[in-house]
CSV table of C-alpha atoms in Angstrom, one decimal:
chain,number,residue,atom,x,y,z
A,1,MET,CA,11.0,24.6,-32.2
A,2,SER,CA,12.2,25.3,-35.7
A,3,ASP,CA,14.7,27.9,-36.8
A,4,ALA,CA,11.8,29.9,-38.3
A,5,SER,CA,10.6,31.2,-34.9
A,6,LEU,CA,14.1,32.4,-33.9
A,7,PHE,CA,15.0,34.0,-37.2
A,8,SER,CA,11.6,35.5,-37.8
A,9,GLY,CA,12.3,37.6,-34.7
A,10,LEU,CA,15.7,38.7,-35.8
A,11,TYR,CA,14.4,39.5,-39.3
A,12,GLN,CA,11.7,41.7,-37.9
A,13,GLN,CA,14.1,43.6,-35.6
A,14,ILE,CA,16.7,44.3,-38.3
A,15,HIS,CA,14.1,45.3,-41.0
A,16,GLU,CA,13.1,48.5,-39.2
A,17,TYR,CA,16.6,49.7,-38.5
A,18,ALA,CA,17.8,48.9,-42.0
A,19,GLU,CA,15.0,51.1,-43.4
A,20,LEU,CA,16.0,53.9,-41.0
A,21,LEU,CA,19.7,53.6,-41.9
A,22,ASP,CA,19.0,53.9,-45.7
A,23,ASP,CA,16.7,56.9,-45.1
A,24,VAL,CA,19.5,58.7,-43.2
A,25,LEU,CA,22.1,57.7,-45.8
A,26,VAL,CA,20.1,59.3,-48.6
A,27,ASN,CA,19.8,62.5,-46.7
A,28,LEU,CA,23.5,62.6,-45.8
A,29,LYS,CA,24.5,62.0,-49.4
A,30,GLU,CA,22.2,64.8,-50.5
A,31,ASN,CA,23.5,67.1,-47.8
A,32,THR,CA,19.9,67.6,-46.6
A,33,SER,CA,20.4,65.9,-43.2
A,34,SER,CA,20.4,68.1,-40.1
A,35,LEU,CA,20.8,67.5,-36.4
A,36,GLU,CA,17.1,68.0,-35.9
A,37,ASP,CA,16.1,65.2,-38.3
A,38,LYS,CA,14.1,62.7,-36.3
A,39,SER,CA,15.4,59.7,-38.3
A,40,ARG,CA,19.0,60.9,-37.8
A,41,GLN,CA,18.5,61.2,-34.0
A,42,GLU,CA,16.8,57.7,-33.9
A,43,LEU,CA,19.7,56.2,-35.9
A,44,ALA,CA,22.3,57.8,-33.6
A,45,SER,CA,20.5,56.5,-30.6
A,46,PHE,CA,20.3,53.0,-32.1
A,47,LEU,CA,24.0,53.0,-33.0
A,48,LEU,CA,25.0,54.1,-29.5
A,49,ASP,CA,22.7,51.5,-27.9
A,50,LEU,CA,24.2,48.8,-30.2
A,51,THR,CA,27.6,49.4,-28.6
A,52,ASN,CA,26.3,49.8,-25.0
A,53,GLU,CA,26.6,46.5,-23.2
A,54,GLN,CA,24.4,47.8,-20.5
A,55,CYS,CA,21.6,48.6,-22.9
A,56,GLU,CA,18.3,47.2,-21.6
A,57,ASP,CA,16.6,47.0,-25.0
A,58,LEU,CA,16.6,43.3,-25.7
A,59,PRO,CA,15.9,43.4,-29.4
A,60,VAL,CA,18.8,45.9,-29.9
A,61,ARG,CA,21.1,43.7,-27.8
A,62,LEU,CA,20.3,40.7,-30.0
A,63,ILE,CA,21.1,42.7,-33.2
A,64,ALA,CA,24.4,43.8,-31.6
A,65,LEU,CA,25.3,40.2,-30.8
A,66,ALA,CA,24.4,39.1,-34.3
A,67,LEU,CA,26.5,41.8,-35.8
A,68,ARG,CA,29.4,41.1,-33.5
A,69,ASN,CA,29.3,37.4,-34.6
A,70,ASN,CA,29.7,38.6,-38.1
A,71,LYS,CA,32.8,40.7,-37.3
A,72,VAL,CA,31.2,44.1,-37.5
A,73,ASN,CA,33.4,46.6,-35.6
A,74,LEU,CA,31.1,47.9,-32.9
A,75,ALA,CA,33.7,50.5,-31.8
A,76,GLU,CA,33.5,52.2,-35.2
A,77,ILE,CA,29.7,52.1,-34.9
A,78,ALA,CA,29.8,54.0,-31.7
A,79,ASP,CA,32.0,56.7,-33.3
A,80,ILE,CA,29.4,57.1,-36.1
A,81,GLY,CA,26.6,57.3,-33.5
A,82,GLN,CA,28.5,60.2,-31.9
A,83,ALA,CA,29.2,61.8,-35.2
A,84,LEU,CA,25.5,61.8,-36.1
A,85,GLN,CA,24.9,63.7,-32.9
A,86,SER,CA,27.3,66.4,-34.0
A,87,THR,CA,27.9,68.4,-37.2
A,88,GLU,CA,31.1,66.5,-37.9
A,89,ILE,CA,29.9,63.9,-40.4
A,90,ASP,CA,32.4,63.3,-43.2
A,91,GLU,CA,32.8,61.0,-46.2
A,92,SER,CA,34.5,58.3,-44.1
A,93,ASP,CA,31.5,58.2,-41.7
A,94,ILE,CA,29.2,57.8,-44.7
A,95,GLU,CA,31.4,55.0,-45.9
A,96,LEU,CA,31.1,53.2,-42.5
A,97,LEU,CA,27.4,53.7,-42.5
A,98,GLU,CA,27.2,52.2,-46.0
A,99,GLN,CA,29.2,49.2,-44.7
A,100,LEU,CA,26.8,48.8,-41.8
A,101,ALA,CA,23.8,49.0,-44.1
A,102,GLN,CA,25.3,46.2,-46.1
A,103,SER,CA,25.9,44.1,-43.0
A,104,LEU,CA,22.3,44.6,-41.9
A,105,GLU,CA,21.2,43.7,-45.5
A,106,GLN,CA,23.2,40.5,-45.2
A,107,GLU,CA,21.9,39.7,-41.8
A,108,GLN,CA,18.3,40.2,-42.9
A,109,ALA,CA,18.7,38.1,-46.1
A,110,GLY,CA,20.3,35.4,-44.0
A,111,ALA,CA,17.5,35.5,-41.4
A,112,MET,CA,14.9,35.2,-44.2
A,113,GLU,CA,16.8,32.2,-45.7
A,114,ARG,CA,16.8,30.5,-42.3
A,115,MET,CA,13.1,31.2,-41.8
A,116,ARG,CA,11.9,29.9,-45.1
A,117,GLY,CA,14.8,27.9,-46.6
A,118,ARG,CA,16.4,29.6,-49.6
A,119,SER,CA,13.7,31.7,-51.1
A,120,TYR,CA,15.0,31.8,-54.7
B,1,MET,CA,20.1,49.9,-63.8
B,2,ASN,CA,17.4,52.5,-64.0
B,3,SER,CA,15.7,50.5,-66.8
B,4,TYR,CA,15.8,47.4,-64.7
B,5,PHE,CA,14.2,49.1,-61.7
B,6,GLU,CA,11.6,50.7,-64.0
B,7,GLY,CA,10.4,47.4,-65.3
B,8,ALA,CA,10.8,45.2,-62.3
B,9,ILE,CA,9.3,47.5,-59.7
B,10,ARG,CA,6.2,48.1,-61.9
B,11,GLN,CA,5.8,44.3,-62.1
B,12,HIS,CA,6.1,43.9,-58.4
B,13,LEU,CA,3.6,46.7,-57.8
B,14,GLU,CA,1.1,44.8,-59.9
B,15,ARG,CA,1.9,41.6,-57.9
B,16,GLY,CA,1.4,43.5,-54.6
B,17,ARG,CA,-2.0,44.9,-55.8
B,18,GLN,CA,-3.1,41.4,-56.8
B,19,LEU,CA,-2.2,40.1,-53.4
B,20,LEU,CA,-4.2,42.8,-51.8
B,21,ALA,CA,-7.2,41.8,-53.8
B,22,ARG,CA,-6.7,38.2,-52.7
B,23,VAL,CA,-7.1,38.9,-49.0
B,24,PRO,CA,-10.5,37.2,-48.3
B,25,THR,CA,-13.2,39.5,-46.9
B,26,ASP,CA,-15.4,36.8,-45.3
B,27,LEU,CA,-12.9,35.5,-42.8
B,28,PRO,CA,-13.8,34.2,-39.4
B,29,ARG,CA,-13.2,36.7,-36.5
B,30,GLU,CA,-9.9,35.0,-35.5
B,31,PHE,CA,-8.3,35.9,-38.8
B,32,HIS,CA,-9.2,39.5,-38.8
B,33,LEU,CA,-6.1,40.7,-37.1
B,34,LEU,CA,-3.9,38.7,-39.6
B,35,ALA,CA,-5.8,40.2,-42.5
B,36,GLN,CA,-5.3,43.7,-41.2
B,37,THR,CA,-1.6,43.1,-40.7
B,38,CYS,CA,-1.2,41.7,-44.2
B,39,ASN,CA,-3.2,44.7,-45.7
B,40,ARG,CA,-1.1,47.2,-43.7
B,41,GLU,CA,2.2,45.5,-44.7
B,42,LEU,CA,1.2,45.2,-48.3
B,43,ALA,CA,0.2,48.9,-48.4
B,44,HIS,CA,3.6,49.8,-46.9
B,45,ILE,CA,5.4,47.8,-49.5
B,46,LEU,CA,3.4,49.4,-52.3
B,47,ASP,CA,4.3,52.8,-51.0
B,48,GLU,CA,7.9,51.9,-50.8
B,49,LEU,CA,8.0,50.5,-54.3
B,50,GLU,CA,6.2,53.6,-55.6
B,51,SER,CA,8.7,55.8,-53.9
B,52,LEU,CA,11.6,53.9,-55.5
B,53,LEU,CA,10.1,54.8,-58.9
B,54,SER,CA,8.9,58.4,-58.2
B,55,ASP,CA,11.5,59.8,-55.9
B,56,PRO,CA,13.9,61.7,-58.2
B,57,ARG,CA,16.8,61.1,-55.8
B,58,MET,CA,16.4,57.3,-56.4
B,59,HIS,CA,17.4,57.8,-60.0
B,60,LEU,CA,20.8,59.4,-59.2
B,61,PRO,CA,23.9,57.2,-59.4
B,62,LYS,CA,25.0,58.0,-55.9
B,63,HIS,CA,21.8,56.4,-54.4
B,64,GLN,CA,21.7,53.2,-56.3
B,65,SER,CA,23.1,51.2,-53.4
B,66,GLU,CA,20.2,52.4,-51.1
B,67,ARG,CA,17.8,51.8,-53.9
B,68,LEU,CA,18.9,48.2,-54.4
B,69,ARG,CA,18.7,47.5,-50.6
B,70,ARG,CA,15.3,49.1,-50.3
B,71,TYR,CA,14.1,47.2,-53.4
B,72,ARG,CA,15.3,43.9,-52.0
B,73,ARG,CA,13.8,44.5,-48.6
B,74,ALA,CA,10.4,45.3,-50.2
B,75,ILE,CA,10.5,42.2,-52.5
B,76,ARG,CA,11.6,39.9,-49.6
B,77,GLN,CA,8.7,41.2,-47.5
B,78,LEU,CA,6.3,40.8,-50.4
B,79,SER,CA,7.3,37.3,-51.0
B,80,PHE,CA,7.2,36.5,-47.3
B,81,LEU,CA,3.6,37.9,-47.1
B,82,GLU,CA,2.5,35.9,-50.1
B,83,ALA,CA,4.0,32.6,-49.0
B,84,ILE,CA,3.1,32.9,-45.3
B,85,GLY,CA,0.4,35.4,-44.4
B,86,ILE,CA,-1.9,35.5,-47.5
B,87,ALA,CA,-1.5,31.7,-47.9
B,88,ALA,CA,-2.8,31.2,-44.3
B,89,LEU,CA,-5.7,33.6,-45.0
B,90,GLU,CA,-6.6,31.9,-48.2
B,91,ARG,CA,-6.9,28.5,-46.7
B,92,ALA,CA,-8.5,29.4,-43.4
B,93,ASN,CA,-10.9,26.7,-42.6
B,94,ARG,CA,-13.0,25.1,-39.8
B,95,HIS,CA,-10.0,23.1,-38.5
B,96,ASP,CA,-7.9,26.3,-38.1
B,97,ARG,CA,-10.8,27.8,-36.3
B,98,SER,CA,-10.7,25.0,-33.6
B,99,LEU,CA,-7.0,25.6,-33.1
B,100,ASN,CA,-7.6,29.3,-32.8
B,101,GLN,CA,-10.2,28.8,-30.2
B,102,LEU,CA,-7.8,26.6,-28.3
B,103,ILE,CA,-5.0,29.2,-28.4
B,104,GLU,CA,-7.5,31.8,-27.2
B,105,GLN,CA,-8.3,29.6,-24.2
B,106,ILE,CA,-4.6,29.0,-23.5
B,107,VAL,CA,-3.8,32.7,-23.6
B,108,ASN,CA,-6.6,33.4,-21.2
B,109,GLU,CA,-5.7,30.6,-18.9
B,110,ILE,CA,-2.1,31.5,-18.5
B,111,SER,CA,-2.6,35.3,-18.4
B,112,TYR,CA,-0.5,35.7,-21.5
B,113,PRO,CA,0.5,39.4,-21.8
B,114,LEU,CA,0.1,39.9,-25.5
B,115,LEU,CA,-2.8,39.3,-28.0
B,116,PRO,CA,-3.1,35.6,-29.1
B,117,PRO,CA,-1.5,34.8,-32.4
B,118,VAL,CA,-3.6,33.4,-35.3
B,119,VAL,CA,-3.0,29.7,-35.8
B,120,THR,CA,-2.8,28.0,-39.2
B,121,ALA,CA,-2.3,24.3,-39.8
B,122,LEU,CA,0.0,25.0,-42.8
B,123,SER,CA,3.4,24.2,-41.3
B,124,GLN,CA,6.0,22.2,-43.1
B,125,GLN,CA,8.6,22.7,-40.4
B,126,TYR,CA,7.0,21.5,-37.1
B,127,PHE,CA,5.6,24.2,-34.8
B,128,HIS,CA,6.9,27.8,-35.5
B,129,ILE,CA,5.7,31.3,-35.1
B,130,TYR,CA,6.1,34.5,-37.1
B,131,PRO,CA,5.9,37.3,-34.5
B,132,GLN,CA,5.8,40.1,-37.1
B,133,LEU,CA,2.5,38.6,-38.5
B,134,GLY,CA,1.2,37.2,-35.2
B,135,LEU,CA,0.9,33.9,-37.0
B,136,LEU,CA,1.6,30.5,-35.4
B,137,SER,CA,2.0,27.6,-37.8
B,138,VAL,CA,1.4,23.9,-36.9
B,139,PRO,CA,1.6,20.7,-39.0
B,140,LEU,CA,-1.6,19.8,-40.8
B,141,SER,CA,-3.0,17.1,-38.5
B,142,GLU,CA,-1.2,18.1,-35.2
B,143,GLY,CA,-4.5,19.6,-33.9
B,144,ASP,CA,-6.1,16.2,-33.9
B,145,PHE,CA,-3.8,14.9,-31.3
B,146,LEU,CA,-2.8,16.0,-27.8
B,147,LEU,CA,0.7,14.9,-27.0
B,148,HIS,CA,2.5,17.7,-28.9
B,149,LEU,CA,0.0,20.6,-28.2
B,150,PRO,CA,2.2,21.7,-25.2
B,151,ASP,CA,4.7,22.9,-27.8
B,152,LEU,CA,2.2,25.7,-28.6
B,153,LEU,CA,3.3,27.3,-25.3
B,154,HIS,CA,7.0,27.3,-26.4
B,155,GLU,CA,6.0,29.2,-29.5
B,156,LEU,CA,3.9,31.7,-27.5
B,157,ALA,CA,7.1,32.7,-25.8
B,158,HIS,CA,8.9,33.9,-28.9
B,159,PRO,CA,6.9,37.1,-29.4
B,160,LEU,CA,7.7,38.0,-25.8
B,161,VAL,CA,11.4,38.2,-26.9
B,162,THR,CA,10.8,40.4,-30.0
B,163,GLU,CA,8.0,42.7,-28.7
B,164,ARG,CA,9.5,46.2,-28.7
B,165,HIS,CA,7.0,48.5,-27.1
B,166,ASN,CA,4.6,46.6,-24.7
B,167,PRO,CA,5.9,47.2,-21.2
B,168,ARG,CA,4.2,44.1,-19.9
B,169,VAL,CA,6.9,41.9,-21.4
B,170,LYS,CA,9.7,43.9,-20.0
B,171,PRO,CA,10.3,41.7,-16.9
B,172,PHE,CA,10.7,38.7,-19.2
B,173,GLN,CA,13.1,40.5,-21.5
B,174,ASN,CA,15.1,41.8,-18.5
B,175,SER,CA,15.5,38.3,-17.2
B,176,LEU,CA,16.6,37.1,-20.6
B,177,LEU,CA,19.2,39.9,-20.8
B,178,LYS,CA,20.4,38.9,-17.4
B,179,ALA,CA,20.7,35.3,-18.5
B,180,ILE,CA,22.6,36.3,-21.6
B,181,GLY,CA,25.0,38.3,-19.5
B,182,LEU,CA,25.5,35.4,-17.2
B,183,VAL,CA,26.4,32.9,-19.9
B,184,LEU,CA,28.6,35.3,-21.8
B,185,ALA,CA,30.5,36.0,-18.6
B,186,TYR,CA,30.9,32.3,-18.2
B,187,MET,CA,32.2,31.9,-21.7
B,188,ALA,CA,34.6,34.8,-21.3
B,189,GLU,CA,36.0,33.1,-18.2
B,190,GLU,CA,36.4,29.8,-20.0
B,191,ARG,CA,38.3,31.6,-22.8
B,192,ILE,CA,40.6,33.3,-20.3
B,193,LYS,CA,41.3,29.9,-18.6
B,194,GLU,CA,42.0,28.3,-21.9
B,195,GLY,CA,44.4,31.2,-22.8
B,196,ARG,CA,46.3,30.6,-19.6
B,197,ARG,CA,46.5,26.9,-20.1
B,198,ARG,CA,47.8,27.4,-23.7
B,199,GLY,CA,45.8,24.3,-24.7
B,200,PRO,CA,45.0,23.2,-28.3
B,201,SER,CA,43.9,26.1,-30.5
B,202,GLN,CA,40.8,24.1,-31.5
B,203,ILE,CA,39.4,24.4,-28.0
B,204,GLU,CA,39.6,28.2,-28.3
B,205,PHE,CA,37.8,27.8,-31.6
B,206,TYR,CA,35.0,25.7,-30.0
B,207,LEU,CA,34.6,28.2,-27.3
B,208,ARG,CA,34.0,31.0,-29.9
B,209,GLN,CA,31.4,28.9,-31.6
B,210,TRP,CA,29.6,28.3,-28.3
B,211,GLU,CA,29.8,32.0,-27.4
B,212,LYS,CA,28.2,32.9,-30.8
B,213,SER,CA,25.5,30.3,-30.2
B,214,TRP,CA,24.6,31.1,-26.6
B,215,PRO,CA,22.3,34.1,-27.2
B,216,SER,CA,20.0,32.0,-29.5
B,217,TRP,CA,20.2,29.1,-27.0
B,218,VAL,CA,19.2,31.3,-24.1
B,219,ILE,CA,16.1,32.4,-26.1
B,220,GLU,CA,15.2,28.7,-26.8
B,221,PHE,CA,15.8,27.8,-23.1
B,222,PHE,CA,13.6,30.6,-22.0
B,223,CYS,CA,10.8,29.6,-24.4
B,224,ASP,CA,11.1,26.0,-23.0
B,225,LEU,CA,10.9,27.4,-19.5
B,226,PHE,CA,8.0,29.6,-20.3
B,227,ALA,CA,6.1,26.5,-21.5
B,228,VAL,CA,7.1,24.3,-18.6
B,229,TYR,CA,6.3,27.0,-16.0
B,230,THR,CA,2.9,27.7,-17.5
B,231,LEU,CA,1.9,24.2,-18.4
B,232,GLY,CA,3.8,21.9,-16.1
B,233,PRO,CA,4.9,18.3,-16.8
B,234,SER,CA,3.1,17.8,-20.2
B,235,PHE,CA,5.7,20.1,-21.8
B,236,ALA,CA,8.6,18.0,-20.6
B,237,TRP,CA,6.9,14.9,-21.8
B,238,ALA,CA,6.3,16.5,-25.2
B,239,HIS,CA,10.0,17.3,-25.4
B,240,LEU,CA,10.9,13.7,-24.6
B,241,HIS,CA,8.4,12.6,-27.3
B,242,LEU,CA,9.9,14.8,-29.9
B,243,CYS,CA,13.5,13.8,-29.1
B,244,ALA,CA,12.5,10.1,-29.2
B,245,LYS,CA,11.0,10.5,-32.6
B,246,LEU,CA,13.2,13.0,-34.4
B,247,GLY,CA,16.0,14.1,-32.1
B,248,PRO,CA,19.7,14.2,-33.1
B,249,ASN,CA,22.5,13.3,-30.6
B,250,PRO,CA,21.1,14.7,-27.4
B,251,TYR,CA,24.6,15.8,-26.3
B,252,GLN,CA,25.4,17.5,-29.6
B,253,VAL,CA,27.7,20.5,-29.2
B,254,PRO,CA,28.6,22.6,-32.2
B,255,LEU,CA,32.3,22.4,-33.1
B,256,LEU,CA,32.7,23.8,-36.5
B,257,ARG,CA,30.0,26.5,-36.7
B,258,GLY,CA,27.4,27.9,-34.3
B,259,SER,CA,23.9,26.4,-33.9
B,260,THR,CA,20.5,27.8,-33.2
B,261,HIS,CA,19.1,25.2,-30.7
B,262,PRO,CA,20.9,23.9,-27.7
B,263,ALA,CA,21.5,20.2,-27.1
B,264,ASP,CA,18.4,18.3,-26.3
B,265,ASN,CA,19.8,16.9,-23.0
B,266,ALA,CA,20.6,20.4,-21.9
B,267,ARG,CA,17.1,21.4,-22.8
B,268,MET,CA,15.6,18.5,-20.8
B,269,THR,CA,17.9,19.2,-17.8
B,270,THR,CA,16.7,22.9,-17.8
B,271,ILE,CA,13.1,21.9,-18.2
B,272,LEU,CA,13.3,19.5,-15.3
B,273,TYR,CA,14.9,22.3,-13.1
B,274,GLY,CA,11.9,24.4,-14.0
B,275,LEU,CA,9.5,21.6,-13.2
B,276,GLU,CA,11.1,21.0,-9.8
B,277,ASN,CA,11.0,24.7,-9.1
B,278,SER,CA,7.2,24.6,-9.6
B,279,GLY,CA,6.8,21.8,-7.1
B,280,TYR,CA,6.4,18.8,-9.4
B,281,SER,CA,8.9,16.6,-7.6
B,282,LYS,CA,7.4,13.2,-8.4
B,283,GLU,CA,6.8,14.1,-12.0
B,284,THR,CA,10.3,15.4,-12.3
B,285,ARG,CA,11.7,12.0,-11.1
B,286,ASP,CA,9.4,10.1,-13.5
B,287,ILE,CA,10.4,12.1,-16.5
B,288,ARG,CA,14.1,12.0,-15.6
B,289,ASP,CA,13.9,8.2,-15.3
B,290,ARG,CA,12.2,7.9,-18.7
B,291,TRP,CA,14.7,10.3,-20.2
B,292,GLN,CA,17.6,8.3,-18.9
B,293,GLN,CA,16.1,5.2,-20.4
B,294,LEU,CA,15.9,7.0,-23.8
B,295,LEU,CA,19.5,8.2,-23.5
B,296,ARG,CA,20.6,4.6,-22.7
B,297,ILE,CA,18.9,3.0,-25.7
B,298,SER,CA,20.0,5.7,-28.0
B,299,GLY,CA,23.6,4.7,-27.2
B,300,THR,CA,24.8,8.3,-26.8
B,301,LYS,CA,27.2,9.7,-24.1
B,302,ALA,CA,28.2,13.1,-23.1
B,303,GLU,CA,31.7,14.2,-24.2
B,304,PRO,CA,33.8,16.6,-22.0
B,305,GLU,CA,32.9,19.4,-24.4
B,306,TYR,CA,29.3,18.9,-23.7
B,307,ARG,CA,29.8,19.5,-19.9
B,308,ARG,CA,31.9,22.5,-20.6
B,309,CYS,CA,29.5,24.0,-23.1
B,310,PHE,CA,26.3,23.4,-20.9
B,311,PRO,CA,27.5,23.4,-17.3
B,312,GLU,CA,24.8,22.4,-14.8
B,313,HIS,CA,25.1,25.5,-12.7
B,314,ILE,CA,24.3,27.7,-15.7
B,315,LEU,CA,21.3,25.6,-16.7
B,316,LYS,CA,20.0,25.7,-13.1
B,317,ALA,CA,20.5,29.5,-13.0
B,318,LEU,CA,18.6,29.9,-16.3
B,319,ALA,CA,15.6,28.1,-14.7
B,320,GLN,CA,15.6,30.4,-11.7
B,321,ILE,CA,16.1,33.7,-13.7
B,322,ALA,CA,13.3,32.8,-16.1
B,323,LEU,CA,10.9,32.0,-13.3
B,324,LYS,CA,11.4,35.5,-11.9
B,325,GLY,CA,10.7,37.1,-15.3
B,326,ILE,CA,7.6,35.0,-16.0
B,327,THR,CA,6.2,35.6,-12.5
B,328,ALA,CA,6.9,39.4,-12.7
B,329,MET,CA,5.2,39.5,-16.1
B,330,GLY,CA,2.0,38.3,-14.3
B,331,CYS,CA,1.7,35.0,-16.0
B,332,ARG,CA,0.0,32.1,-14.2
B,333,VAL,CA,2.6,29.6,-13.1
B,334,ALA,CA,1.4,26.0,-13.0
B,335,ASN,CA,1.4,23.9,-9.8
B,336,PRO,CA,0.4,20.3,-9.0
B,337,ASN,CA,-3.0,21.3,-7.5
B,338,MET,CA,-4.1,23.3,-10.6
B,339,GLN,CA,-7.5,22.5,-12.2
B,340,ASP,CA,-7.5,24.9,-15.1
B,341,PRO,CA,-9.3,23.1,-18.0
B,342,ILE,CA,-6.6,23.2,-20.8
B,343,TYR,CA,-3.8,22.5,-18.3
B,344,SER,CA,-5.8,19.5,-17.0
B,345,ILE,CA,-6.6,18.0,-20.4
B,346,LEU,CA,-3.0,18.3,-21.8
B,347,ASN,CA,-1.5,16.9,-18.6
B,348,GLN,CA,-4.1,14.2,-18.3
B,349,ALA,CA,-3.2,13.1,-21.9
B,350,TRP,CA,0.3,12.2,-20.8
B,351,THR,CA,-1.0,10.5,-17.6
B,352,GLU,CA,-3.3,8.4,-19.7
B,353,PHE,CA,-0.5,7.7,-22.2
B,354,TRP,CA,1.7,6.1,-19.5
B,355,HIS,CA,-1.1,4.5,-17.6
B,356,ALA,CA,-2.5,2.5,-20.6
B,357,PRO,CA,-0.4,3.1,-23.7
B,358,SER,CA,-2.3,0.6,-25.8
B,359,ASP,CA,-5.6,2.2,-25.1
B,360,TYR,CA,-4.3,5.7,-25.4
B,361,ALA,CA,-5.3,6.3,-29.0
B,362,ILE,CA,-8.9,5.5,-28.3
B,363,TRP,CA,-8.9,7.7,-25.2
B,364,GLU,CA,-7.3,10.6,-27.1
B,365,LYS,CA,-10.1,10.7,-29.8
B,366,THR,CA,-12.7,11.4,-27.2
B,367,ALA,CA,-10.4,13.8,-25.3
B,368,VAL,CA,-9.7,15.9,-28.4
B,369,LYS,CA,-13.4,16.2,-29.1
B,370,GLU,CA,-13.9,17.3,-25.5
B,371,LEU,CA,-11.1,19.8,-25.7
B,372,TYR,CA,-12.5,21.6,-28.7
B,373,ARG,CA,-16.0,21.4,-27.4
B,374,LEU,CA,-14.8,23.1,-24.3
B,375,CYS,CA,-13.0,25.8,-26.3
B,376,ASN,CA,-15.9,26.3,-28.6
B,377,SER,CA,-18.4,26.8,-25.9
B,378,ARG,CA,-16.2,29.3,-24.2
B,379,CYS,CA,-15.3,31.3,-27.4
B,380,MET,CA,-18.6,31.3,-29.3
B,381,THR,CA,-20.8,34.3,-28.9
B,382,GLU,CA,-24.4,34.3,-30.0
B,383,SER,CA,-23.6,36.3,-33.2
B,384,GLU,CA,-20.9,33.9,-34.2
B,385,ARG,CA,-23.3,31.0,-33.7
B,386,ASP,CA,-25.6,32.7,-36.1
B,387,TYR,CA,-22.8,33.3,-38.6
B,388,THR,CA,-21.8,29.6,-38.5
B,389,GLU,CA,-25.3,28.4,-38.9
B,390,GLN,CA,-25.9,30.7,-41.8
B,391,HIS,CA,-22.6,29.8,-43.4
B,392,SER,CA,-23.2,26.0,-43.1
B,393,LYS,CA,-26.7,26.4,-44.6
B,394,HIS,CA,-25.3,28.4,-47.4
B,395,CYS,CA,-22.6,25.8,-48.0
């Protein structure tokens, strides 16, 4: 009945993907990421699901709707998802991933604030 | 910022270890799962913080953004566990135990597809649930009264939305996705119509706020519907009770920014569609009459924006779609001939309330005792009885 129940769910859903994204970003910046990396494959799949309006994974759809409300460009995200599934990752893709990581960070911090009131 | 991270992370590592040491070891059985979750999460945070210190890549300038985000996530999670999970464990008491036995009975009675959450009477924000901890929080004395206990069922529905792996909840989630698709299609149509009309730009702005809000509203409507389908009229009465006491304008529609909860009148309308679908025709009429009386004395009226934001055909469709999901998930749907014990007591409470309002408080005292006696006798195994006896002697 309070906002806590709603935002607790969103917080939980974003947390896992935010960790995954930062893990992949570190490997990409280190040039140690390969197509076989499990985390890279998972991230690519998540990004493509985010932009797929037919995706049947409810938690992923809810994240997509939250990001769309905050003006994240989902078309660009689909491009990065595809790039992660190929060898064609360049600096601009990393920059977009960095922006997405920041958006997820803001979403998660916002969800925590709504769950608990401002926590600092 | 390396020096900052060096000092701050070590301090938080110490804090995390201290919290681990504070997880009580002599908890009642109902709290074991929460204790395990807190231990596991704390261990994960400690590993993450260690890695931020020891991974040489985390000291490089090019990874400082990732380091800061990972650090913040870990600290947020640590602070959340401290304030919510560990706090609930530290104050677990006999009263919590009764509520936990009640939730266990409810879960069994309605064939809930997930494990029961742990209940703590530590809430400062009405009823709410933290699905990631499996922790349901209720106000301190709420367990001593019956009229709002139906709201427990609303909270039980939230983890059905966030569960990612258990296939049992898939029918419910599929229904919810279908409902979101339906309302977003409606909102898109409205925006197209508005574009053709070339009406005031503020209407276009309102429509955007509603479109942003609808996914959260669908979740709330589905949680209401889960409660009314599994518990029947008492949930609708509980909604009326809450709105009478604390509700804002029941026709409130967000105009400047999105909102998380739909208007109370839209919620009641949807709840009553659900009740009608379950065969409670007389109860639906009674509750609708009382609700209309409440609306009248509150002096509020629906504006055209309300009707556009919450059209009847959408609310009716939500009730039908949710019923399919709940039934396909295998949950027991309430009906007027049902005799299940918790269902009976919580619905009886509202019958008594309206039958003899001035005597209700006296009736309720006995009924609450009877409710917990019933839950206790069903939950308590021989070994737990021994534990309780030993513990009370020791105290």
